């Protein structure tokens, strides 16, 4: 069974204080690892897809990296508007479109 | 371009009542899904569809029905509501079968069953 574990569950940062969120996964062959951002009362918003170990993707202050067992979402010099819950999900390379397992998420709060 | 539209945003049901959660997308996506999100749990797949006329069960299908008569619409029906179905429901769609471009989610329906 595919599993996704995200840590920490919650993270409080001062504005400008860089940090990383962790996503550990077990999957029988990885097709893709996804990062989403979810604001309170909203649906998740797609950020990145990573396919293979060593791959990196960047968007503004966010950079996602991937190894064979985990992914990191690095947040550089965060701003209060980066406050949200960040979700990680994995899709195995066997099975179809629907075979995506989501983690519980890391709730990030950036304080001015 | 509205993306994925869900209605209603909030709903309170009595145990045993039935209702339909609506989901519509205007991106011509073939792939659509319904998820529920509960505290302390990841998003869990209820039902999904890979095209008009084709649906299948996900991880937690009991108590829910779906149909897909058009590419745009994918309604979720609760047959006889139970308190265990109190949750936030999200509809999602995708262009790619492999999900490489990610899912586009609606803004959710918060359902309370009393």
PDB file of C-alpha atoms in Angstrom:
ATOM      1  CA  UNK A   1       0.000   0.000   0.000  1.00  0.00           C
ATOM      2  CA  UNK A   2       1.313   3.426  -0.959  1.00  0.00           C
ATOM      3  CA  UNK A   3       2.006   5.767   1.937  1.00  0.00           C
ATOM      4  CA  UNK A   4       2.802   9.453   2.316  1.00  0.00           C
ATOM      5  CA  UNK A   5       4.015  10.983   5.579  1.00  0.00           C
ATOM      6  CA  UNK A   6       4.506  14.713   5.903  1.00  0.00           C
ATOM      7  CA  UNK A   7       6.454  16.494   8.606  1.00  0.00           C
ATOM      8  CA  UNK A   8       6.189  18.610  10.566  1.00  0.00           C
ATOM      9  CA  UNK A   9       2.411  18.740  10.975  1.00  0.00           C
ATOM     10  CA  UNK A  10       2.647  22.461  11.657  1.00  0.00           C
ATOM     11  CA  UNK A  11       5.398  25.015  11.220  1.00  0.00           C
ATOM     12  CA  UNK A  12       5.550  28.608  12.385  1.00  0.00           C
ATOM     13  CA  UNK A  13       8.147  30.880  10.781  1.00  0.00           C
ATOM     14  CA  UNK A  14       9.053  34.507  11.041  1.00  0.00           C
ATOM     15  CA  UNK A  15       8.889  36.406   7.787  1.00  0.00           C
ATOM     16  CA  UNK A  16      12.202  35.873   5.989  1.00  0.00           C
ATOM     17  CA  UNK A  17      13.102  32.732   7.959  1.00  0.00           C
ATOM     18  CA  UNK A  18      13.794  29.980   5.406  1.00  0.00           C
ATOM     19  CA  UNK A  19      12.891  26.357   6.118  1.00  0.00           C
ATOM     20  CA  UNK A  20      11.905  23.034   4.533  1.00  0.00           C
ATOM     21  CA  UNK A  21       8.890  20.764   4.616  1.00  0.00           C
ATOM     22  CA  UNK A  22       9.379  17.029   4.306  1.00  0.00           C
ATOM     23  CA  UNK A  23       7.371  14.395   2.443  1.00  0.00           C
ATOM     24  CA  UNK A  24       8.429  10.771   2.958  1.00  0.00           C
ATOM     25  CA  UNK A  25       6.828   8.193   0.719  1.00  0.00           C
ATOM     26  CA  UNK A  26       6.663   4.515  -0.050  1.00  0.00           C
ATOM     27  CA  UNK A  27       5.314   3.486  -3.417  1.00  0.00           C
ATOM     28  CA  UNK A  28       5.759   0.513  -5.690  1.00  0.00           C
ATOM     29  CA  UNK A  29       7.458   2.454  -8.455  1.00  0.00           C
ATOM     30  CA  UNK A  30       6.955   6.206  -8.650  1.00  0.00           C
ATOM     31  CA  UNK A  31       5.225   7.779 -11.629  1.00  0.00           C
ATOM     32  CA  UNK A  32       5.012  11.226 -10.073  1.00  0.00           C
ATOM     33  CA  UNK A  33       5.141  13.167  -6.811  1.00  0.00           C
ATOM     34  CA  UNK A  34       2.936  16.228  -6.500  1.00  0.00           C
ATOM     35  CA  UNK A  35       2.923  19.277  -4.271  1.00  0.00           C
ATOM     36  CA  UNK A  36      -0.230  21.312  -3.656  1.00  0.00           C
ATOM     37  CA  UNK A  37      -1.007  24.400  -1.634  1.00  0.00           C
ATOM     38  CA  UNK A  38      -4.351  24.653   0.206  1.00  0.00           C
ATOM     39  CA  UNK A  39      -5.680  27.872   1.693  1.00  0.00           C
ATOM     40  CA  UNK A  40      -8.373  27.726   4.405  1.00  0.00           C
ATOM     41  CA  UNK A  41     -11.805  27.086   2.926  1.00  0.00           C
ATOM     42  CA  UNK A  42     -10.391  26.465  -0.556  1.00  0.00           C
ATOM     43  CA  UNK A  43      -9.502  23.490  -2.677  1.00  0.00           C
ATOM     44  CA  UNK A  44      -5.870  22.432  -3.175  1.00  0.00           C
ATOM     45  CA  UNK A  45      -3.925  24.343  -5.809  1.00  0.00           C
ATOM     46  CA  UNK A  46      -1.358  22.473  -7.901  1.00  0.00           C
ATOM     47  CA  UNK A  47       2.268  23.577  -7.492  1.00  0.00           C
ATOM     48  CA  UNK A  48       4.702  20.983  -8.887  1.00  0.00           C
ATOM     49  CA  UNK A  49       5.133  17.500 -10.292  1.00  0.00           C
ATOM     50  CA  UNK A  50       8.440  15.686  -9.819  1.00  0.00           C
ATOM     51  CA  UNK A  51       9.184  12.474 -11.683  1.00  0.00           C
ATOM     52  CA  UNK A  52      12.643  11.202 -10.816  1.00  0.00           C
ATOM     53  CA  UNK A  53      15.291  11.415  -8.100  1.00  0.00           C
ATOM     54  CA  UNK A  54      17.445  14.489  -8.436  1.00  0.00           C
ATOM     55  CA  UNK A  55      14.773  16.555 -10.126  1.00  0.00           C
ATOM     56  CA  UNK A  56      14.069  20.073  -8.858  1.00  0.00           C
ATOM     57  CA  UNK A  57      11.291  22.552  -9.638  1.00  0.00           C
ATOM     58  CA  UNK A  58      11.030  26.195  -8.578  1.00  0.00           C
ATOM     59  CA  UNK A  59       8.256  28.736  -8.331  1.00  0.00           C
ATOM     60  CA  UNK A  60       8.873  32.108  -6.709  1.00  0.00           C
ATOM     61  CA  UNK A  61      10.050  31.367  -3.135  1.00  0.00           C
ATOM     62  CA  UNK A  62       9.340  27.630  -3.382  1.00  0.00           C
ATOM     63  CA  UNK A  63      11.672  24.896  -4.551  1.00  0.00           C
ATOM     64  CA  UNK A  64      10.737  21.217  -4.581  1.00  0.00           C
ATOM     65  CA  UNK A  65      13.330  18.446  -4.678  1.00  0.00           C
ATOM     66  CA  UNK A  66      13.039  14.675  -4.924  1.00  0.00           C
ATOM     67  CA  UNK A  67      15.048  11.676  -3.747  1.00  0.00           C
ATOM     68  CA  UNK A  68      14.148   8.004  -3.935  1.00  0.00           C
ATOM     69  CA  UNK A  69      12.445   8.113  -0.533  1.00  0.00           C
ATOM     70  CA  UNK A  70      11.417  11.694   0.121  1.00  0.00           C
ATOM     71  CA  UNK A  71      10.714  15.106  -1.241  1.00  0.00           C
ATOM     72  CA  UNK A  72      11.435  18.493   0.259  1.00  0.00           C
ATOM     73  CA  UNK A  73       9.638  21.756  -0.263  1.00  0.00           C
ATOM     74  CA  UNK A  74      12.121  24.521   0.490  1.00  0.00           C
ATOM     75  CA  UNK A  75      10.697  27.937   1.299  1.00  0.00           C
ATOM     76  CA  UNK A  76      13.178  30.781   0.952  1.00  0.00           C
ATOM     77  CA  UNK A  77      12.543  34.073   2.744  1.00  0.00           C
ATOM     78  CA  UNK A  78       8.832  33.346   3.231  1.00  0.00           C
ATOM     79  CA  UNK A  79       6.190  36.042   3.351  1.00  0.00           C
ATOM     80  CA  UNK A  80       2.880  36.014   5.268  1.00  0.00           C
ATOM     81  CA  UNK A  81       1.042  35.218   2.014  1.00  0.00           C
ATOM     82  CA  UNK A  82       2.886  31.878   1.910  1.00  0.00           C
ATOM     83  CA  UNK A  83       0.838  30.787   4.932  1.00  0.00           C
ATOM     84  CA  UNK A  84      -1.182  27.727   3.891  1.00  0.00           C
ATOM     85  CA  UNK A  85      -1.303  23.971   4.204  1.00  0.00           C
ATOM     86  CA  UNK A  86       1.054  22.214   1.804  1.00  0.00           C
ATOM     87  CA  UNK A  87       0.011  18.761   0.588  1.00  0.00           C
ATOM     88  CA  UNK A  88       2.202  16.079  -0.923  1.00  0.00           C
ATOM     89  CA  UNK A  89       0.840  13.232  -3.063  1.00  0.00           C
ATOM     90  CA  UNK A  90       2.302  10.274  -4.949  1.00  0.00           C
ATOM     91  CA  UNK A  91       1.154   8.336  -7.968  1.00  0.00           C
ATOM     92  CA  UNK A  92       2.536   4.845  -8.666  1.00  0.00           C
ATOM     93  CA  UNK A  93       3.508   3.785 -12.153  1.00  0.00           C
ATOM     94  CA  UNK A  94       1.087   0.872 -11.965  1.00  0.00           C
ATOM     95  CA  UNK A  95      -2.628   1.519 -12.030  1.00  0.00           C
ATOM     96  CA  UNK A  96      -4.437   4.423 -13.587  1.00  0.00           C
ATOM     97  CA  UNK A  97      -5.187   8.096 -13.171  1.00  0.00           C
ATOM     98  CA  UNK A  98      -6.997   7.569  -9.899  1.00  0.00           C
ATOM     99  CA  UNK A  99      -4.152   5.951  -7.993  1.00  0.00           C
ATOM    100  CA  UNK A 100      -2.949   9.024  -6.116  1.00  0.00           C
ATOM    101  CA  UNK A 101      -2.261   8.946  -2.372  1.00  0.00           C
ATOM    102  CA  UNK A 102      -2.279  12.235  -0.468  1.00  0.00           C
ATOM    103  CA  UNK A 103      -0.518  13.120   2.761  1.00  0.00           C
ATOM    104  CA  UNK A 104      -2.227  14.962   5.610  1.00  0.00           C
ATOM    105  CA  UNK A 105      -0.226  18.107   4.948  1.00  0.00           C
ATOM    106  CA  UNK A 106       1.980  20.621   6.741  1.00  0.00           C
ATOM    107  CA  UNK A 107       0.280  23.759   8.005  1.00  0.00           C
ATOM    108  CA  UNK A 108       2.642  26.676   7.538  1.00  0.00           C
ATOM    109  CA  UNK A 109       2.171  29.986   9.317  1.00  0.00           C
ATOM    110  CA  UNK A 110       4.447  32.912   8.427  1.00  0.00           C
ATOM    111  CA  UNK A 111       4.390  35.715  10.945  1.00  0.00           C
ATOM    112  CA  UNK A 112       5.181  39.315   9.906  1.00  0.00           C
TER     113      UNK A 112
ATOM    114  CA  UNK B   1     -12.498  30.451 -17.482  1.00  0.00           C
ATOM    115  CA  UNK B   2     -14.237  29.258 -14.303  1.00  0.00           C
ATOM    116  CA  UNK B   3     -12.262  26.004 -13.800  1.00  0.00           C
ATOM    117  CA  UNK B   4     -14.092  23.571 -11.502  1.00  0.00           C
ATOM    118  CA  UNK B   5     -17.334  24.825  -9.965  1.00  0.00           C
ATOM    119  CA  UNK B   6     -18.948  23.091  -7.003  1.00  0.00           C
ATOM    120  CA  UNK B   7     -22.363  23.771  -5.528  1.00  0.00           C
ATOM    121  CA  UNK B   8     -23.531  24.196  -2.862  1.00  0.00           C
ATOM    122  CA  UNK B   9     -20.682  25.537  -0.706  1.00  0.00           C
ATOM    123  CA  UNK B  10     -22.393  24.539   2.536  1.00  0.00           C
ATOM    124  CA  UNK B  11     -25.141  22.049   3.319  1.00  0.00           C
ATOM    125  CA  UNK B  12     -26.763  20.621   6.439  1.00  0.00           C
ATOM    126  CA  UNK B  13     -28.682  17.369   6.080  1.00  0.00           C
ATOM    127  CA  UNK B  14     -30.663  15.248   8.459  1.00  0.00           C
ATOM    128  CA  UNK B  15     -29.766  11.593   8.782  1.00  0.00           C
ATOM    129  CA  UNK B  16     -31.484   9.616   6.046  1.00  0.00           C
ATOM    130  CA  UNK B  17     -31.939  12.519   3.627  1.00  0.00           C
ATOM    131  CA  UNK B  18     -30.516  12.357   0.131  1.00  0.00           C
ATOM    132  CA  UNK B  19     -28.895  15.068  -1.920  1.00  0.00           C
ATOM    133  CA  UNK B  20     -26.677  15.726  -4.930  1.00  0.00           C
ATOM    134  CA  UNK B  21     -23.433  17.664  -4.876  1.00  0.00           C
ATOM    135  CA  UNK B  22     -22.864  19.342  -8.195  1.00  0.00           C
ATOM    136  CA  UNK B  23     -19.546  19.612 -10.028  1.00  0.00           C
ATOM    137  CA  UNK B  24     -18.937  21.232 -13.395  1.00  0.00           C
ATOM    138  CA  UNK B  25     -15.724  22.013 -15.284  1.00  0.00           C
ATOM    139  CA  UNK B  26     -15.217  24.077 -18.411  1.00  0.00           C
ATOM    140  CA  UNK B  27     -11.703  22.932 -19.342  1.00  0.00           C
ATOM    141  CA  UNK B  28     -12.750  19.922 -21.436  1.00  0.00           C
ATOM    142  CA  UNK B  29     -10.959  17.606 -19.021  1.00  0.00           C
ATOM    143  CA  UNK B  30     -11.660  13.903 -19.481  1.00  0.00           C
ATOM    144  CA  UNK B  31     -10.682  12.867 -15.960  1.00  0.00           C
ATOM    145  CA  UNK B  32     -12.768  13.831 -12.944  1.00  0.00           C
ATOM    146  CA  UNK B  33     -12.820  12.693  -9.325  1.00  0.00           C
ATOM    147  CA  UNK B  34     -14.594  13.194  -6.038  1.00  0.00           C
ATOM    148  CA  UNK B  35     -12.597  13.347  -2.799  1.00  0.00           C
ATOM    149  CA  UNK B  36     -13.509  13.813   0.810  1.00  0.00           C
ATOM    150  CA  UNK B  37     -11.228  15.563   3.293  1.00  0.00           C
ATOM    151  CA  UNK B  38     -11.484  14.852   7.012  1.00  0.00           C
ATOM    152  CA  UNK B  39      -9.360  16.205   9.895  1.00  0.00           C
ATOM    153  CA  UNK B  40      -6.199  14.166  10.403  1.00  0.00           C
ATOM    154  CA  UNK B  41      -6.636  12.274   7.132  1.00  0.00           C
ATOM    155  CA  UNK B  42      -5.429  12.849   3.633  1.00  0.00           C
ATOM    156  CA  UNK B  43      -7.793  13.380   0.747  1.00  0.00           C
ATOM    157  CA  UNK B  44      -9.590  10.115   0.038  1.00  0.00           C
ATOM    158  CA  UNK B  45     -10.991   9.162  -3.343  1.00  0.00           C
ATOM    159  CA  UNK B  46     -14.710   8.379  -3.466  1.00  0.00           C
ATOM    160  CA  UNK B  47     -15.444   7.870  -7.182  1.00  0.00           C
ATOM    161  CA  UNK B  48     -13.790   8.830 -10.410  1.00  0.00           C
ATOM    162  CA  UNK B  49     -14.464   9.017 -14.129  1.00  0.00           C
ATOM    163  CA  UNK B  50     -12.139   8.709 -17.113  1.00  0.00           C
ATOM    164  CA  UNK B  51     -14.666  10.043 -19.594  1.00  0.00           C
ATOM    165  CA  UNK B  52     -18.350  10.526 -20.303  1.00  0.00           C
ATOM    166  CA  UNK B  53     -20.259   7.358 -19.527  1.00  0.00           C
ATOM    167  CA  UNK B  54     -17.380   5.760 -17.584  1.00  0.00           C
ATOM    168  CA  UNK B  55     -17.193   5.775 -13.787  1.00  0.00           C
ATOM    169  CA  UNK B  56     -15.568   3.607 -11.151  1.00  0.00           C
ATOM    170  CA  UNK B  57     -15.186   3.316  -7.406  1.00  0.00           C
ATOM    171  CA  UNK B  58     -12.360   4.779  -5.389  1.00  0.00           C
ATOM    172  CA  UNK B  59     -11.198   4.083  -1.867  1.00  0.00           C
ATOM    173  CA  UNK B  60     -14.386   5.025   0.039  1.00  0.00           C
ATOM    174  CA  UNK B  61     -17.395   4.594  -2.315  1.00  0.00           C
ATOM    175  CA  UNK B  62     -20.021   3.247   0.079  1.00  0.00           C
ATOM    176  CA  UNK B  63     -23.071   5.485   0.417  1.00  0.00           C
ATOM    177  CA  UNK B  64     -22.307   7.487  -2.729  1.00  0.00           C
ATOM    178  CA  UNK B  65     -23.312   7.239  -6.378  1.00  0.00           C
ATOM    179  CA  UNK B  66     -22.000   9.049  -9.443  1.00  0.00           C
ATOM    180  CA  UNK B  67     -22.813   9.357 -13.106  1.00  0.00           C
ATOM    181  CA  UNK B  68     -21.103  11.118 -16.019  1.00  0.00           C
ATOM    182  CA  UNK B  69     -23.483  11.874 -18.858  1.00  0.00           C
ATOM    183  CA  UNK B  70     -21.412  14.778 -20.222  1.00  0.00           C
ATOM    184  CA  UNK B  71     -17.722  15.726 -20.175  1.00  0.00           C
ATOM    185  CA  UNK B  72     -18.509  18.840 -18.144  1.00  0.00           C
ATOM    186  CA  UNK B  73     -20.599  17.484 -15.262  1.00  0.00           C
ATOM    187  CA  UNK B  74     -19.878  14.919 -12.570  1.00  0.00           C
ATOM    188  CA  UNK B  75     -22.495  14.982  -9.784  1.00  0.00           C
ATOM    189  CA  UNK B  76     -22.105  13.059  -6.525  1.00  0.00           C
ATOM    190  CA  UNK B  77     -25.243  11.643  -4.930  1.00  0.00           C
ATOM    191  CA  UNK B  78     -25.610  10.792  -1.272  1.00  0.00           C
ATOM    192  CA  UNK B  79     -28.260   8.109  -1.092  1.00  0.00           C
ATOM    193  CA  UNK B  80     -29.154   8.193   2.623  1.00  0.00           C
ATOM    194  CA  UNK B  81     -26.995  10.596   4.579  1.00  0.00           C
ATOM    195  CA  UNK B  82     -25.245   9.406   7.742  1.00  0.00           C
ATOM    196  CA  UNK B  83     -23.258  11.410  10.328  1.00  0.00           C
ATOM    197  CA  UNK B  84     -20.104   9.605   9.127  1.00  0.00           C
ATOM    198  CA  UNK B  85     -20.508  11.463   5.830  1.00  0.00           C
ATOM    199  CA  UNK B  86     -19.942  14.811   7.538  1.00  0.00           C
ATOM    200  CA  UNK B  87     -16.905  16.073   5.648  1.00  0.00           C
ATOM    201  CA  UNK B  88     -15.585  18.531   3.088  1.00  0.00           C
ATOM    202  CA  UNK B  89     -16.053  17.254  -0.443  1.00  0.00           C
ATOM    203  CA  UNK B  90     -13.843  18.252  -3.346  1.00  0.00           C
ATOM    204  CA  UNK B  91     -14.320  17.666  -7.021  1.00  0.00           C
ATOM    205  CA  UNK B  92     -11.181  17.576  -9.167  1.00  0.00           C
ATOM    206  CA  UNK B  93     -10.431  17.308 -12.852  1.00  0.00           C
ATOM    207  CA  UNK B  94      -7.346  16.588 -14.909  1.00  0.00           C
ATOM    208  CA  UNK B  95      -6.327  16.848 -18.541  1.00  0.00           C
ATOM    209  CA  UNK B  96      -3.701  14.146 -18.315  1.00  0.00           C
ATOM    210  CA  UNK B  97      -4.347  10.470 -17.570  1.00  0.00           C
ATOM    211  CA  UNK B  98      -1.102  10.366 -15.630  1.00  0.00           C
ATOM    212  CA  UNK B  99      -1.945  13.510 -13.684  1.00  0.00           C
ATOM    213  CA  UNK B 100       1.364  15.093 -14.596  1.00  0.00           C
ATOM    214  CA  UNK B 101      -0.187  18.521 -14.895  1.00  0.00           C
ATOM    215  CA  UNK B 102      -1.877  18.047 -11.557  1.00  0.00           C
ATOM    216  CA  UNK B 103      -5.507  18.158 -10.632  1.00  0.00           C
ATOM    217  CA  UNK B 104      -7.668  21.277 -10.696  1.00  0.00           C
ATOM    218  CA  UNK B 105      -9.841  21.283  -7.601  1.00  0.00           C
ATOM    219  CA  UNK B 106     -13.102  23.020  -6.914  1.00  0.00           C
ATOM    220  CA  UNK B 107     -13.546  25.127  -3.803  1.00  0.00           C
ATOM    221  CA  UNK B 108     -15.368  22.376  -1.934  1.00  0.00           C
ATOM    222  CA  UNK B 109     -18.714  21.611  -0.317  1.00  0.00           C
ATOM    223  CA  UNK B 110     -18.808  21.508   3.465  1.00  0.00           C
ATOM    224  CA  UNK B 111     -21.460  18.960   4.442  1.00  0.00           C
ATOM    225  CA  UNK B 112     -22.809  18.398   7.930  1.00  0.00           C
ATOM    226  CA  UNK B 113     -25.138  15.472   8.653  1.00  0.00           C
ATOM    227  CA  UNK B 114     -27.070  15.737  11.911  1.00  0.00           C
TER     228      UNK B 114
END
